[in-house]
Coordinates of C-alpha atoms and ligand atoms in Angstrom, one line a residue:
M1 CA -197.5 52.2 123.3
M2 CA -200.8 50.3 122.9
K3 CA -201.3 46.7 122.1
I4 CA -204.6 45.1 121.3
D5 CA -204.3 41.3 121.5
R6 CA -206.9 39.1 119.9
V7 CA -209.9 41.2 121.0
S8 CA -213.4 40.1 120.2
M9 CA -216.6 41.8 121.2
T10 CA -220.0 40.0 120.9
F11 CA -223.1 41.9 121.8
N12 CA -226.2 40.1 123.1
Q13 CA -224.3 36.8 123.3
G14 CA -226.6 33.7 123.2
T15 CA -229.7 35.6 122.1
P16 CA -231.2 35.9 118.6
D17 CA -229.7 39.4 118.4
E18 CA -226.1 38.1 118.9
N19 CA -223.7 40.3 117.0
Q20 CA -220.0 40.0 116.8
A21 CA -218.8 43.6 116.4
L22 CA -215.1 42.7 116.8
N23 CA -213.6 39.5 115.6
N24 CA -210.2 38.6 116.9
V25 CA -208.6 42.1 116.4
S26 CA -204.9 42.5 117.0
L27 CA -203.1 45.8 116.6
D28 CA -199.9 47.5 117.8
V29 CA -199.9 51.2 117.9
H30 CA -196.5 52.8 118.3
D31 CA -195.5 56.0 120.2
G32 CA -196.2 59.0 117.9
D33 CA -198.3 57.0 115.4
F34 CA -201.1 58.9 113.7
V35 CA -203.4 56.2 112.5
T36 CA -206.3 56.9 110.2
V37 CA -209.2 54.4 110.4
I38 CA -211.8 53.9 107.6
G39 CA -214.5 51.3 107.1
S40 CA -218.2 51.2 106.2
N41 CA -221.0 51.8 108.8
G42 CA -221.2 48.9 111.3
A43 CA -217.6 47.8 110.6
G44 CA -216.7 47.9 114.3
K45 CA -214.7 51.2 114.4
T46 CA -216.5 52.8 117.3
T47 CA -216.7 49.5 119.2
L48 CA -212.9 49.2 118.9
Y49 CA -212.6 52.7 120.6
N50 CA -215.2 51.6 123.2
A51 CA -212.9 48.6 124.0
I52 CA -209.8 50.8 124.2
A53 CA -211.5 53.4 126.4
G54 CA -213.2 50.8 128.6
T55 CA -216.7 51.7 127.8
Y56 CA -217.2 48.0 127.1
T57 CA -215.1 45.1 128.3
P58 CA -214.2 42.8 125.4
T59 CA -215.6 39.3 125.4
E60 CA -212.2 38.0 124.6
G61 CA -208.6 39.3 124.4
R62 CA -206.4 41.8 126.1
I63 CA -205.6 45.5 125.8
F64 CA -202.3 47.0 127.0
I65 CA -201.6 50.7 127.3
R66 CA -197.9 51.6 128.0
D67 CA -197.4 47.9 128.9
I68 CA -200.1 48.0 131.5
D69 CA -202.9 45.5 131.1
V70 CA -206.0 47.7 131.2
T71 CA -208.5 45.1 129.8
R72 CA -210.5 45.3 133.0
T73 CA -209.7 48.8 134.2
P74 CA -212.9 50.8 134.6
E75 CA -213.5 53.6 132.1
F76 CA -213.1 56.4 134.6
K77 CA -209.7 55.2 135.6
R78 CA -208.6 54.8 132.0
S79 CA -209.8 58.3 131.1
R80 CA -206.5 59.7 132.6
Y81 CA -204.7 58.1 129.7
I82 CA -207.2 58.5 126.9
G83 CA -208.5 61.5 125.1
R84 CA -211.7 60.9 123.1
I85 CA -213.5 63.2 120.8
F86 CA -216.9 62.4 119.2
Q87 CA -218.7 63.6 116.2
N88 CA -221.1 65.8 118.2
P89 CA -219.3 69.1 119.1
L90 CA -221.6 69.5 122.1
L91 CA -220.3 66.4 123.9
G92 CA -216.8 67.5 124.7
T93 CA -217.5 70.6 126.7
A94 CA -220.1 71.7 129.3
G95 CA -222.3 74.3 127.5
K96 CA -223.7 75.9 130.7
M97 CA -220.2 76.5 132.1
S98 CA -217.8 79.3 131.3
L99 CA -214.8 78.7 129.1
E100 CA -212.4 79.2 132.0
D101 CA -214.4 76.7 134.2
N102 CA -214.3 74.2 131.4
M103 CA -210.6 74.6 131.2
V104 CA -210.1 74.2 135.0
I105 CA -211.8 70.8 134.7
C106 CA -209.5 69.6 132.0
H107 CA -206.5 71.1 133.9
K108 CA -207.5 69.2 137.0
K109 CA -207.6 65.9 135.1
G110 CA -203.8 66.0 135.2
Y111 CA -203.5 66.9 138.9
K112 CA -206.3 64.9 140.4
S113 CA -205.3 65.1 144.1
L114 CA -204.6 68.9 144.0
K115 CA -207.2 71.5 144.7
I116 CA -207.0 73.9 141.8
S117 CA -208.3 77.4 142.2
L118 CA -208.6 79.8 139.4
N119 CA -206.2 82.7 139.6
N120 CA -204.7 85.2 137.2
K121 CA -201.7 83.1 136.6
L122 CA -203.8 80.2 135.5
R123 CA -206.0 82.5 133.4
E124 CA -202.9 83.8 131.6
Y125 CA -201.9 80.2 131.0
F126 CA -205.3 79.4 129.6
R127 CA -205.2 82.5 127.3
S128 CA -201.8 81.5 126.0
R129 CA -203.0 78.0 125.1
L130 CA -206.3 79.3 123.6
R131 CA -204.3 81.7 121.4
E132 CA -203.0 78.5 119.6
L133 CA -206.6 78.0 118.2
D134 CA -206.5 81.4 116.5
M135 CA -210.2 81.9 117.1
G136 CA -210.1 84.8 119.6
L137 CA -211.3 82.6 122.4
E138 CA -208.6 83.9 124.6
N139 CA -210.7 87.0 125.0
R140 CA -213.8 85.1 126.0
L141 CA -212.9 83.3 129.2
K142 CA -216.1 84.3 131.0
D143 CA -218.4 83.3 128.2
N144 CA -220.5 80.2 128.5
V145 CA -219.3 77.6 126.0
E146 CA -222.9 77.2 124.6
L147 CA -222.4 80.6 122.9
F148 CA -219.6 79.2 120.7
S149 CA -220.0 77.8 117.2
G150 CA -219.7 74.0 116.6
G151 CA -216.3 74.5 115.0
Q152 CA -215.1 76.6 118.0
R153 CA -216.4 74.0 120.5
Q154 CA -214.8 71.1 118.6
A155 CA -211.5 73.1 118.5
L156 CA -211.8 73.7 122.2
T157 CA -212.5 70.1 122.9
L158 CA -209.4 69.2 120.9
L159 CA -207.2 71.7 122.9
M160 CA -208.6 70.4 126.2
A161 CA -207.9 66.8 125.2
V162 CA -204.3 67.7 124.3
L163 CA -203.7 69.6 127.5
S164 CA -204.7 66.6 129.6
E165 CA -201.7 64.8 128.0
P166 CA -203.4 61.6 127.0
A167 CA -201.3 58.5 126.1
I168 CA -203.6 58.2 123.1
L169 CA -206.1 60.4 121.5
L170 CA -209.1 58.7 119.9
L171 CA -211.0 60.8 117.3
D172 CA -214.3 59.4 116.1
E173 CA -215.4 61.4 113.0
H174 CA -214.6 64.5 115.0
T175 CA -215.1 66.8 112.0
A176 CA -218.1 65.1 110.3
A177 CA -220.7 67.4 111.9
L178 CA -218.9 70.6 110.9
D179 CA -219.2 72.6 107.7
P180 CA -216.3 72.1 105.3
R181 CA -214.5 75.3 106.4
N182 CA -214.6 74.5 110.1
A183 CA -213.8 70.9 109.3
E184 CA -210.6 72.1 107.6
I185 CA -209.8 74.4 110.5
V186 CA -210.2 71.6 113.1
M187 CA -208.2 69.1 110.9
N188 CA -205.4 71.6 110.6
L189 CA -205.4 72.1 114.4
T190 CA -205.4 68.3 114.9
E191 CA -202.3 67.9 112.7
K192 CA -200.6 70.9 114.3
F193 CA -201.2 69.6 117.9
A194 CA -200.2 66.0 116.9
K195 CA -196.8 67.3 115.8
E196 CA -196.3 69.9 118.4
Y197 CA -197.2 67.7 121.4
K198 CA -195.9 64.4 119.7
L199 CA -199.3 62.8 120.2
T200 CA -200.3 59.2 119.5
V201 CA -203.5 59.5 117.5
M202 CA -206.2 57.2 116.0
M203 CA -208.7 59.0 113.8
I204 CA -211.8 57.4 112.4
T205 CA -213.0 59.3 109.3
H206 CA -215.4 58.8 106.4
N207 CA -213.5 61.4 104.5
M208 CA -211.1 59.4 102.3
Q209 CA -209.1 62.5 101.4
H210 CA -208.5 63.1 105.1
A211 CA -207.7 59.4 105.7
L212 CA -205.0 59.6 103.0
Q213 CA -203.7 63.1 103.7
Y214 CA -203.2 62.9 107.4
G215 CA -201.2 60.4 109.5
N216 CA -198.5 57.8 108.9
R217 CA -200.7 54.7 108.8
L218 CA -204.1 53.7 107.5
L219 CA -206.3 50.9 108.8
M220 CA -209.4 49.7 107.1
M221 CA -212.0 47.8 109.1
D222 CA -214.7 45.5 107.8
S223 CA -217.1 43.1 109.6
G224 CA -215.3 43.5 112.9
Q225 CA -211.8 42.9 111.5
I226 CA -208.8 45.0 110.4
V227 CA -208.7 44.0 106.8
L228 CA -205.9 46.5 105.7
D229 CA -203.0 48.0 107.6
I230 CA -201.0 50.3 105.3
D231 CA -197.8 51.8 106.5
S232 CA -196.4 55.3 105.8
E233 CA -194.4 54.5 102.6
E234 CA -197.2 52.7 100.9
K235 CA -199.8 55.2 102.1
S236 CA -198.0 58.1 100.5
Q237 CA -198.4 56.5 97.1
L238 CA -202.1 55.6 97.7
T239 CA -205.0 57.3 95.9
I240 CA -208.7 57.2 96.8
D241 CA -209.3 54.9 93.8
G242 CA -206.5 52.7 95.0
V243 CA -208.2 52.3 98.4
V244 CA -211.5 51.5 96.8
Q245 CA -209.9 48.9 94.6
R246 CA -208.1 47.3 97.6
F247 CA -211.5 47.1 99.4
R248 CA -213.1 45.5 96.3
D249 CA -210.3 42.9 96.1
I250 CA -210.8 42.0 99.8
K251 CA -214.5 41.7 99.4
K252 CA -214.1 39.5 96.3
K253 CA -211.7 37.2 98.1
E254 CA -214.3 36.8 100.9
L255 CA -217.0 36.0 98.4
A256 CA -214.8 33.5 96.6
N257 CA -214.0 31.8 100.0
D258 CA -217.7 31.7 100.9
Q259 CA -218.5 30.2 97.5
L260 CA -215.8 27.7 97.9
L261 CA -217.3 26.7 101.2
L262 CA -220.8 26.4 99.9
H263 CA -219.6 24.1 97.1
V264 CA -217.9 21.6 99.5
Ligands
LIG1 N1 -224.1 48.7 122.5 C1 -224.3 47.9 121.5 N2 -225.2 46.9 121.6 C2 -225.5 46.0 120.5 N3 -224.9 46.1 119.3 C3 -224.0 47.1 119.2 C4 -223.7 48.0 120.2 N4 -222.7 48.9 119.8 C5 -222.5 48.6 118.5 N5 -223.2 47.5 118.1 C6 -223.2 46.8 116.8 O1 -221.9 46.5 116.5 C7 -221.6 46.7 115.1 C8 -220.4 47.6 115.0 O2 -220.9 48.9 115.3 P1 -219.9 50.2 115.4 O3 -218.7 49.8 116.1 O4 -220.7 51.3 116.0 O5 -219.6 50.4 113.9 P2 -218.9 51.7 113.2 O6 -218.4 52.6 114.2 O7 -217.8 51.1 112.3 O8 -219.9 52.2 112.3 C9 -222.9 47.1 114.5 O9 -223.5 46.0 113.9 C10 -223.6 47.7 115.7 O10 -225.0 47.6 115.4
LIG2 MG1 -218.9 54.7 114.5

């Protein structure tokens, strides 16, 4: 489904600010995988998404989506295959436009060459999809999206991403800016849509409980590398304390290696 092959990303190469954000990362994501991704700030999680989405071209390595090498495909061309949701609920929808106009834009993404005009049949389709959110938005097609709450906007962003049928959906702490109740609502919708539409999902989260509860695979990133890749069976046994312990073990090993090197 998606293959990341020895990808490195170095910012400001050859300057005093040189920073290797990704260090030789390889990853195979399979069709229907729901991968949760954890790691401290600066670990390289968002940079990995930027490489997948084409926001940045990796310094080294290749990226394949559905067996197509997209390493150098521009971001706007890749966006047909990639759904991406950010932490900020205002980024995914256009606040000054009505709900129905926002939905037309996402609908068009799938049918680029066709001229789509809004008619009652399309409105009925939008309403039926919006009903799945269970937020009453199906009755607010003419309202500007800026009138909606953060939770409603993020739920809408999620629905629009799903309807554009991405090969992979990249969630970057998409519930972190919401209050706990809305975060739960959006997480429940995420899980529901993932199952219903058989999505392939990667979800960065700082919420350990969410990282363990959702998905069939858990990745931990640190210093630009994937340091843990835990599959479904092992994940179901894992506790938050267990994850923390695994992280400590890895860090200790690193320290031990550094110390060894220093003593040579
Ligand atoms: N556009 C950029 N220019 C320079 N450095 C960057 C850029 N984007 C990210 N970085 C650096 O790359 C490292 C990884 O960042 P990031 O991928 O955002 O981490 P995470 O999402 O795991 O918190 C950090 O040290 C960050 O400062
Ligand atoms: Mg980030």
